[in-house]
Tab-separated table of C-alpha atoms in Angstrom:
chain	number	residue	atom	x	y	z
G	1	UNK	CA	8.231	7.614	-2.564
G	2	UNK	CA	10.807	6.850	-5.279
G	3	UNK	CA	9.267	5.003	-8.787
G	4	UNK	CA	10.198	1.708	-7.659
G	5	UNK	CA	9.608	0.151	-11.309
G	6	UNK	CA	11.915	3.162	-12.912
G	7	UNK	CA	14.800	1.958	-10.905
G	8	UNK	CA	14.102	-1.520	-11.258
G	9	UNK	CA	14.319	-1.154	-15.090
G	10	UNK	CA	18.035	0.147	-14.409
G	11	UNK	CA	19.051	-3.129	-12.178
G	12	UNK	CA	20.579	-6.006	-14.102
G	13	UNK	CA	17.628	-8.278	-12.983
G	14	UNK	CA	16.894	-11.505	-14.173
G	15	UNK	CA	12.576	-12.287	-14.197
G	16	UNK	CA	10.952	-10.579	-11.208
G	17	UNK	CA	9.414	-13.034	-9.362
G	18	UNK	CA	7.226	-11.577	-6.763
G	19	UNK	CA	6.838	-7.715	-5.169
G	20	UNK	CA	5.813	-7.828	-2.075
G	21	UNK	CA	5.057	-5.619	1.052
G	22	UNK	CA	7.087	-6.099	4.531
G	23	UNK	CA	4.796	-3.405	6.496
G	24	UNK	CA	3.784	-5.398	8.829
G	25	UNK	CA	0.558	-5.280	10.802
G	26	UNK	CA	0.597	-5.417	14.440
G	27	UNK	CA	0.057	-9.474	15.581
G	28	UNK	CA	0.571	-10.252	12.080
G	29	UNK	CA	4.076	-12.019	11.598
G	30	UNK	CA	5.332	-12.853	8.473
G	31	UNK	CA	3.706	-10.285	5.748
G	32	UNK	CA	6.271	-10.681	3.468
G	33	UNK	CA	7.099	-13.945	3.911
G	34	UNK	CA	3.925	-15.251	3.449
G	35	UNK	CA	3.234	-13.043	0.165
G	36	UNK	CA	6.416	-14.887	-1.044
G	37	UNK	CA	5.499	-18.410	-0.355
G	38	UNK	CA	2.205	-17.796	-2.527
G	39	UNK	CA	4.206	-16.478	-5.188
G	40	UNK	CA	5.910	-20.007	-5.382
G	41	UNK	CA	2.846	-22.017	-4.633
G	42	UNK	CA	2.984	-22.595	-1.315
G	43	UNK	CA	1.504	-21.278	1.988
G	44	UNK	CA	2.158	-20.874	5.748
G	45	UNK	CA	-0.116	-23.489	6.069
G	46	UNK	CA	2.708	-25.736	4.230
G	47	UNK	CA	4.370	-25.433	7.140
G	48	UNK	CA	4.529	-26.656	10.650
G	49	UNK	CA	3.712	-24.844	13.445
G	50	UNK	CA	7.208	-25.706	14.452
G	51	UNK	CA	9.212	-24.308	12.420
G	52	UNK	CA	6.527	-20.890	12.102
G	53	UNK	CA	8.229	-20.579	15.862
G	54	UNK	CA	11.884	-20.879	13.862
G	55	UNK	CA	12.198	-18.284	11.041
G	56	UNK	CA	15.713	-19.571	10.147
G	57	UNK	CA	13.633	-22.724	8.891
G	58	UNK	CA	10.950	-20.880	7.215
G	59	UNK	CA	13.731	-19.278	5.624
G	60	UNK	CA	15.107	-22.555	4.573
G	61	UNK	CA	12.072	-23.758	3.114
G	62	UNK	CA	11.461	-20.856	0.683
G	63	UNK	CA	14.995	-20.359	-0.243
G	64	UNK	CA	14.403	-23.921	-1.650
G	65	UNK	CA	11.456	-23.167	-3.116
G	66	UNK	CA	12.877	-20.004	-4.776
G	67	UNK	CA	15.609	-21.641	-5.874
G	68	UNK	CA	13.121	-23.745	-8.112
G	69	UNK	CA	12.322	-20.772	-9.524
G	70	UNK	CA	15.960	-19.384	-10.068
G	71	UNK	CA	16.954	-17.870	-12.007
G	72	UNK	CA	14.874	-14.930	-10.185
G	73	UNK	CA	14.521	-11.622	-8.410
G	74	UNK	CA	12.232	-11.105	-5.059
G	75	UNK	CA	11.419	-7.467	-5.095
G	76	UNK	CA	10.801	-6.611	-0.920
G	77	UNK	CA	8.903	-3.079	-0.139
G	78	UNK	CA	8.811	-1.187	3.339
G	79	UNK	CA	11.371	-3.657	4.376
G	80	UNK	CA	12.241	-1.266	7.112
G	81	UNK	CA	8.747	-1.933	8.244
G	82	UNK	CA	9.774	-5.494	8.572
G	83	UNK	CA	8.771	-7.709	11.826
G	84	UNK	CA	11.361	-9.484	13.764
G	85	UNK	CA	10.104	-13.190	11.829
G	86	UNK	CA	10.488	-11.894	8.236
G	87	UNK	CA	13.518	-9.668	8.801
G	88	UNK	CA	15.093	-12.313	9.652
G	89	UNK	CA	14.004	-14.145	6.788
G	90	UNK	CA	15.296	-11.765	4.608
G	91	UNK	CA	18.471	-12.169	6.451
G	92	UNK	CA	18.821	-15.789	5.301
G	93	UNK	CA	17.888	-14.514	1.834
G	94	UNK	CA	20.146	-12.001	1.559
G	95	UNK	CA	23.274	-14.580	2.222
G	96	UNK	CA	21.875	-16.729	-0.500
G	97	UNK	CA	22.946	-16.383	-4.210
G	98	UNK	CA	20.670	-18.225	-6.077
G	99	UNK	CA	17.821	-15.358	-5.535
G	100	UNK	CA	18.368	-11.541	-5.973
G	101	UNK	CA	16.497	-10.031	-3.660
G	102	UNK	CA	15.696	-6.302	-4.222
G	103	UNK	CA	15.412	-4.428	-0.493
G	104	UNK	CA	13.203	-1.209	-0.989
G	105	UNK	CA	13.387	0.922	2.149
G	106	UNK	CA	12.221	4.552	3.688
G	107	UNK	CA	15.128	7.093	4.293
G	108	UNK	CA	14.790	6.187	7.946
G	109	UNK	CA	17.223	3.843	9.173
G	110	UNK	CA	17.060	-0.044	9.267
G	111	UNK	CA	17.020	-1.456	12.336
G	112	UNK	CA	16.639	-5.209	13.639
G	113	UNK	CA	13.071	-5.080	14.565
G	114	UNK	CA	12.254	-5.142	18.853
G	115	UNK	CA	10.649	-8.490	19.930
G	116	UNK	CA	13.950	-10.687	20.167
G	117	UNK	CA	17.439	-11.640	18.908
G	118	UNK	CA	17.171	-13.152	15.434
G	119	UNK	CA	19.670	-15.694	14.514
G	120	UNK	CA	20.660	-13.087	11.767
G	121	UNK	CA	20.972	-9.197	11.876
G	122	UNK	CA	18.928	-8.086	8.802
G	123	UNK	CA	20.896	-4.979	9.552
G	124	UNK	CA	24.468	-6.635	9.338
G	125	UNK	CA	23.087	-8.259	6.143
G	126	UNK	CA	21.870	-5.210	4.608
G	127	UNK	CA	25.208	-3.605	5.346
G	128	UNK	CA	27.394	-6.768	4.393
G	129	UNK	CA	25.350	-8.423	1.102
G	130	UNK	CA	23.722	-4.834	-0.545
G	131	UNK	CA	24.443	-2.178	-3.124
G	132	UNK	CA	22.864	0.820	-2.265
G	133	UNK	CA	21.041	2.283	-5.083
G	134	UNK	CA	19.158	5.429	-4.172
G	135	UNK	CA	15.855	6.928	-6.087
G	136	UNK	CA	14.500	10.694	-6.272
């Protein structure tokens, strides 16, 4: 496991924000999501049970919030470890560019989680909005 904080120290970052963990546990959507909207002040509960169903919306919602808090950097762990609701959350993110968001990942491959089609490939953005930046 690379020393997350050494490399972040060589990223042009403006104030970290949040670090939070993706690996998520099995029935338990939204792990990294849900770390984030506490980070802002907020909660899952904030929202309706609605738009928990839509994570384009949920998406939506925090990107407001974080944009609040802009400027800032969201610091994502285990991403590839990410369920089907937050990677595509993370998605959304990663088109936005009031937020950096820092993807930490495995040396596995990232794949769009199983359990549906998201509205956005976390893949495609990870290959289309990222710098790779690899640790020891």
């Amino acid at each position: 496991m690379p020393d997350h904080a050494r490399l972040l120290r060589k990223l042009d970052l403006p104030r970290v924000l949040a670090v939070v963990d993706a690996h998520a546990e099995p029935g338990s959507p939204y792990a990294a999501t849900g770390a984030l909207l506490r980070a802002v002040g907020s909660d899952l509960a904030d929202l309706s049970s609605a738009a928990l169903e839509e994570p384009s919306r949920v998406a939506h919602f925090l990107a407001g919030l974080l944009r609040v808090e802009a400027p800032c950097a969201v610091v994502v762990e285990n991403a590839q470890h990410a369920d089907v609701a937050d990677a595509e959350v993370l998605a959304v993110l990663l088109h936005r560019d009031d937020v950096r968001l820092v993807v930490c990942t495995g040396m596995e491959p990232v794949f769009d989680p199983p359990g549906g089609l998201p509205a956005v490939s976390f893949r495609g953005a990870l290959a289309s909005r990222t710098v790779l930046v690899e640790g020891i």
